[in-house]
Amino acid sequence: MPMLVEHTQTRKLRLGPVLFVLAGSTTCCLFFLGNWAVGSPGYRQPSALRYDTPAELFLWLGYTAFAAVLFAILYNLRKILPVKPIALAFLLFCGGHAARHYLEEHVAAYPDSWLDTAMSIFEGALAVVTACCLPLYYRRISSILERASISVRDEARLSAAMESTLVSIFMCDTVRDRSGAIVDFVFVFANPTAEKMIGLSREHLVGKRLSEINPHVYRDGRLELYRKVVETGEPWVFDTETRILNAGTGRESSFVRIHISKLGDGALVTCLDVTAERLSTQSLKRSLAYNKAIVASSSFTIIITEPDGTISSVNPAGQIMLGYSEEELVGRNIIVLHDQNELTEIAQRYTEEFGETVPPDSSVLRVRLAHGLEEEREWTYLCRNNLRIPVQVNVNTIEDERGSVIAYMASSYDLTDRKQTDQYIYHIAHHDPLTGLPGRSLLRDSIETAIEVNARTRSQFAVLIFDLDQFKRINDSLGHDTGDLVLREVALRLRSTSRNSDTVARFGDQFVVILNGLADRSEAEITARKLRDSFAPPISADGHQIVISASVGISIYPETSSADELLKHADIALDHGKMQGRNGLAVFTPDLGKKLLEKLHLETALRKAIANNELFLVYQPQISLTDHTLVGVEALMRWRRPGIGLVLPSVFIPIAEESGLITDIGAWCLETACRDIAQLQREVGYELSVAVNLSPNQVHGVHFQQTIERALSVSGLSPSSLEVEITEGLLMRDSEETLQILEGIQALGVTTAIDDFGTGFSNMSYITRFKVDRLKIDRSFVSKCLTDANSLAVTTAIIALAHSLNMEVIAEGVETVDQATMLRDLECDSAQGYLYSKPLTLADVSAFTRTLHEFGANGADRSKWMYQPRNQPHVS
């Protein structure tokens, strides 16, 4: 490895000691030998500088050698040794010697004078002094040589370090013009790192001028900078982006840190590639800028605190939410934003949780983080003007590169809107959106709360359920908007009439009131009537005066001890109240519960009855009042329950309608009746009609018409032989839909009849619109027409109305000959009842039909046979 610098003085010191020792020893020998010879007896001073004797030759050779050695040593060591004393002694010696020879040549008396003796002594003294000084100089020279050797070793180490360092090192000597001004610099050294950075080898670089390597050195001010460093001796450090020092790096440009310092009459230049550092710094600055921008633009409140809780930064969103500027908060502890009671509560909770005392200060916000857990919970921030804002706060640590916590960041967002939304959702979920009253779930909670309170106070409370009578008619006739208005008015009246301690709720079309603090059952009934009476004043809606009524069911605590049972028992009482008619009121009793239980058992048994074929049909003959012939039968359903016996339709049909079983039962009835009558027609040889009663729920079923079509298809019965009976109430309800259904049935060829005509609110316009085929006079009119003029008038009017509309009339419940005679005189078409026959099985109907047909075929009067007493097989 070539050496960096080989100092001139060091090279000279390597030769100096040898020359000094040899020359010094030789000179001393010659000098003393010459002086001894000169001072010996018989010696005579020559008249000129001659070498007549060997002594003279030795003397002059000594002088000459001594002079040459001294001159060489003094010249070479002039910068590192104090040569002035020995040089002065040498010059004095030479001057004295020259003066002595001059005196010898020009002064005849000189050799014997005292002056000659003095000059000899003076020269000898100078020689002795010079010789004595030589060891002192040798010691000084040895010390210098030792230091020079150490310097050489250090220089070798420095050279090795500079050769292996990652810093690029350049050494330049100045190039001066004739006036001594620096005009350029020449490279004298470059280490391997510099070679790689500059892309030139050391052999190619050394000896080149700076302007050759960088032609722009005159324009960019670099040369002036180098010149200033050399002239002033002040170093210069700067960072720059350069395109010169980038050969072989693959980068378009490099960032270097250049340090220029004076070195002799030149400059030492070190270059450190700081591109990675600069890029890292730029990346860090960009990241910090991004983070700052994100924090500044974040909609979340971000508060940075020192480890002791002192606020050091607040982002703009936090300043807006808190109402404080950053200057007002920085330097204050973050607990100024927290409710002290809240801090104390959480501190106590954390003390119990972690088993260590947690003070109610900012430590509460970081104790979970200290245990490696997340800190995220709901807090209350105290803002300007005593404004309290619920916030969700998440606290995170900010750590340095060693993992030490240097700060905490609390990010939070305002929960006010969410809480309002939650409250709204809770209100919607637990309250009726139309009336604002509590819904079912909140009502249940209120009942359970009332149970707890009244259990402690040993008092009573009641649950009242109000159901608006025939409310559906309001929706159907006046529209749902009007219905909603009525419901809101009812809710308003219940709230205004009830006490503040009572609870009013709604679910569906029913309203529930919880009456607290009752003395006894009678107080509940009195309050219930008072509330019900508040419905009496008409409700004005869209120009209509609507009068409503409500049925009420009441259950009492502690007679019933659970929330579910209180509601269920009140609902049972409500059903019982509805059976009493509109505006009914009933209080739950164990008997009502027993009836309900029986009803449930009956419904369960009825479901099984369909699958077990426990249902069957009986038929009541319908007789023509003109010729007393059998014109048809009415199908009546019966249920023979195993272990119980016969269950009448008046018992199980309402249950079937409430439970929805009537649809399946009605379909079975239609198909069975059609099949039986088709068989009966084949047996007797002529057509008979069969009348089947239809439930309103069955008529409005989705597949009702398909049910009729299927019954006719599987039985083979002619459509004209099937007569469907509907109630007058069905015509009054959903008239348009009912009209379409009846028209569809009639299009099949099936006849229609109105059952129990005259018992409801008869509207003649419905009769003309529906165009039914037959009217059936209810038994209530037939049984009283002989004794009650009004019943007779109604019966007469019905018959006349039907005939005027081309409808047939059949009377029900005919039990005496006088009733039959009266109906025949009023020109009623046919009749049915116990006078003719009780309901019969299909086999008995077949026998009855054959007997009646055979009696008439013999020319006898059928009326005589029909009206005479006889034992007829029948099924009640």
mmCIF file of C-alpha atoms in Angstrom, residues 174-301:
data_model
loop_
_atom_site.group_PDB
_atom_site.id
_atom_site.type_symbol
_atom_site.label_atom_id
_atom_site.label_comp_id
_atom_site.label_asym_id
_atom_site.label_seq_id
_atom_site.Cartn_x
_atom_site.Cartn_y
_atom_site.Cartn_z
ATOM 1 C CA THR A 174 -2.248 24.714 -4.821
ATOM 2 C CA VAL A 175 -1.294 25.839 -8.281
ATOM 3 C CA ARG A 176 -0.099 29.446 -8.234
ATOM 4 C CA ASP A 177 0.703 31.904 -10.949
ATOM 5 C CA ARG A 178 3.872 34.046 -11.047
ATOM 6 C CA SER A 179 2.332 36.545 -8.664
ATOM 7 C CA GLY A 180 1.672 33.802 -6.093
ATOM 8 C CA ALA A 181 -2.104 33.846 -6.514
ATOM 9 C CA ILE A 182 -3.900 30.521 -6.372
ATOM 10 C CA VAL A 183 -5.328 29.710 -9.811
ATOM 11 C CA ASP A 184 -6.129 26.011 -9.404
ATOM 12 C CA PHE A 185 -5.579 22.908 -7.354
ATOM 13 C CA VAL A 186 -3.936 19.641 -8.343
ATOM 14 C CA PHE A 187 -4.891 16.284 -6.888
ATOM 15 C CA VAL A 188 -2.019 14.564 -5.039
ATOM 16 C CA PHE A 189 -3.924 11.844 -3.255
ATOM 17 C CA ALA A 190 -7.280 10.002 -3.280
ATOM 18 C CA ASN A 191 -8.296 6.985 -1.246
ATOM 19 C CA PRO A 192 -10.167 3.939 -2.707
ATOM 20 C CA THR A 193 -13.546 5.253 -1.529
ATOM 21 C CA ALA A 194 -12.891 8.427 -3.462
ATOM 22 C CA GLU A 195 -12.023 6.358 -6.510
ATOM 23 C CA LYS A 196 -15.365 4.588 -6.338
ATOM 24 C CA MET A 197 -17.311 7.762 -5.745
ATOM 25 C CA ILE A 198 -15.662 9.773 -8.507
ATOM 26 C CA GLY A 199 -15.411 6.853 -10.870
ATOM 27 C CA LEU A 200 -11.726 7.443 -11.638
ATOM 28 C CA SER A 201 -8.670 5.467 -10.568
ATOM 29 C CA ARG A 202 -6.071 7.031 -8.313
ATOM 30 C CA GLU A 203 -3.393 6.840 -10.992
ATOM 31 C CA HIS A 204 -5.663 8.692 -13.397
ATOM 32 C CA LEU A 205 -6.708 11.275 -10.810
ATOM 33 C CA VAL A 206 -3.391 12.178 -9.121
ATOM 34 C CA GLY A 207 -1.699 14.972 -11.001
ATOM 35 C CA LYS A 208 -4.931 16.201 -12.564
ATOM 36 C CA ARG A 209 -6.162 19.659 -11.847
ATOM 37 C CA LEU A 210 -9.496 20.314 -10.185
ATOM 38 C CA SER A 211 -10.687 22.220 -13.249
ATOM 39 C CA GLU A 212 -9.981 19.198 -15.420
ATOM 40 C CA ILE A 213 -12.150 16.959 -13.277
ATOM 41 C CA ASN A 214 -14.872 19.569 -12.755
ATOM 42 C CA PRO A 215 -14.945 22.054 -15.629
ATOM 43 C CA HIS A 216 -17.611 24.086 -13.830
ATOM 44 C CA VAL A 217 -15.345 24.861 -10.883
ATOM 45 C CA TYR A 218 -14.871 28.464 -12.040
ATOM 46 C CA ARG A 219 -18.583 29.103 -12.490
ATOM 47 C CA ASP A 220 -20.044 27.436 -9.379
ATOM 48 C CA GLY A 221 -17.682 29.232 -6.980
ATOM 49 C CA ARG A 222 -16.020 26.041 -5.823
ATOM 50 C CA LEU A 223 -12.488 27.225 -6.668
ATOM 51 C CA GLU A 224 -13.028 30.453 -4.768
ATOM 52 C CA LEU A 225 -14.163 28.421 -1.780
ATOM 53 C CA TYR A 226 -11.012 26.253 -1.885
ATOM 54 C CA ARG A 227 -8.832 29.353 -2.235
ATOM 55 C CA LYS A 228 -10.515 30.992 0.770
ATOM 56 C CA VAL A 229 -9.897 27.932 2.964
ATOM 57 C CA VAL A 230 -6.179 27.836 2.033
ATOM 58 C CA GLU A 231 -5.703 31.554 2.528
ATOM 59 C CA THR A 232 -7.649 31.915 5.792
ATOM 60 C CA GLY A 233 -7.082 28.473 7.272
ATOM 61 C CA GLU A 234 -10.756 28.289 8.270
ATOM 62 C CA PRO A 235 -12.406 24.998 7.308
ATOM 63 C CA TRP A 236 -15.680 24.908 5.396
ATOM 64 C CA VAL A 237 -18.443 22.308 5.562
ATOM 65 C CA PHE A 238 -21.477 22.182 3.254
ATOM 66 C CA ASP A 239 -23.957 19.724 1.725
ATOM 67 C CA THR A 240 -24.569 19.705 -1.972
ATOM 68 C CA GLU A 241 -26.202 17.719 -4.694
ATOM 69 C CA THR A 242 -23.723 16.836 -7.357
ATOM 70 C CA ARG A 243 -23.738 15.019 -10.665
ATOM 71 C CA ILE A 244 -19.959 14.563 -10.719
ATOM 72 C CA LEU A 245 -19.528 12.255 -7.774
ATOM 73 C CA ASN A 246 -21.991 9.657 -8.953
ATOM 74 C CA ALA A 247 -20.168 7.485 -11.455
ATOM 75 C CA GLY A 248 -21.145 3.868 -11.148
ATOM 76 C CA THR A 249 -23.773 4.473 -8.450
ATOM 77 C CA GLY A 250 -26.744 4.075 -10.738
ATOM 78 C CA ARG A 251 -28.307 7.259 -9.360
ATOM 79 C CA GLU A 252 -29.004 10.411 -11.313
ATOM 80 C CA SER A 253 -27.466 12.520 -8.565
ATOM 81 C CA SER A 254 -25.893 12.140 -5.158
ATOM 82 C CA PHE A 255 -26.052 14.182 -2.001
ATOM 83 C CA VAL A 256 -22.605 14.648 -0.431
ATOM 84 C CA ARG A 257 -21.310 16.455 2.632
ATOM 85 C CA ILE A 258 -17.987 18.127 1.762
ATOM 86 C CA HIS A 259 -15.434 19.210 4.392
ATOM 87 C CA ILE A 260 -12.563 21.365 3.160
ATOM 88 C CA SER A 261 -9.620 22.159 5.433
ATOM 89 C CA LYS A 262 -6.171 23.531 4.893
ATOM 90 C CA LEU A 263 -3.246 21.080 4.609
ATOM 91 C CA GLY A 264 0.092 22.811 4.175
ATOM 92 C CA ASP A 265 -0.076 24.774 0.986
ATOM 93 C CA GLY A 266 -3.010 22.742 -0.153
ATOM 94 C CA ALA A 267 -6.403 21.452 0.890
ATOM 95 C CA LEU A 268 -7.717 18.271 2.416
ATOM 96 C CA VAL A 269 -11.187 17.471 1.067
ATOM 97 C CA THR A 270 -13.402 14.800 2.637
ATOM 98 C CA CYS A 271 -16.654 13.817 0.973
ATOM 99 C CA LEU A 272 -19.337 11.738 2.669
ATOM 100 C CA ASP A 273 -22.187 10.341 0.588
ATOM 101 C CA VAL A 274 -25.271 11.350 2.580
ATOM 102 C CA THR A 275 -27.790 10.377 -0.095
ATOM 103 C CA ALA A 276 -29.323 7.636 2.057
ATOM 104 C CA GLU A 277 -29.388 9.961 5.056
ATOM 105 C CA ARG A 278 -30.870 12.768 2.967
ATOM 106 C CA LEU A 279 -33.477 10.456 1.456
ATOM 107 C CA SER A 280 -34.252 9.071 4.906
ATOM 108 C CA THR A 281 -34.529 12.598 6.264
ATOM 109 C CA GLN A 282 -36.733 13.616 3.376
ATOM 110 C CA SER A 283 -38.848 10.506 3.876
ATOM 111 C CA LEU A 284 -39.049 11.276 7.583
ATOM 112 C CA LYS A 285 -39.999 14.869 6.821
ATOM 113 C CA ARG A 286 -42.637 13.695 4.366
ATOM 114 C CA SER A 287 -43.950 11.183 6.891
ATOM 115 C CA LEU A 288 -44.032 13.858 9.565
ATOM 116 C CA ALA A 289 -45.759 16.197 7.120
ATOM 117 C CA TYR A 290 -48.248 13.485 6.193
ATOM 118 C CA ASN A 291 -48.861 12.656 9.836
ATOM 119 C CA LYS A 292 -49.219 16.310 10.695
ATOM 120 C CA ALA A 293 -51.633 16.795 7.799
ATOM 121 C CA ILE A 294 -53.617 13.717 8.827
ATOM 122 C CA VAL A 295 -53.772 14.857 12.430
ATOM 123 C CA ALA A 296 -54.653 18.393 11.375
ATOM 124 C CA SER A 297 -57.355 17.276 8.952
ATOM 125 C CA SER A 298 -58.705 14.462 11.112
ATOM 126 C CA SER A 299 -62.283 14.825 12.220
ATOM 127 C CA PHE A 300 -61.308 13.105 15.478
ATOM 128 C CA THR A 301 -60.047 15.063 18.455
#
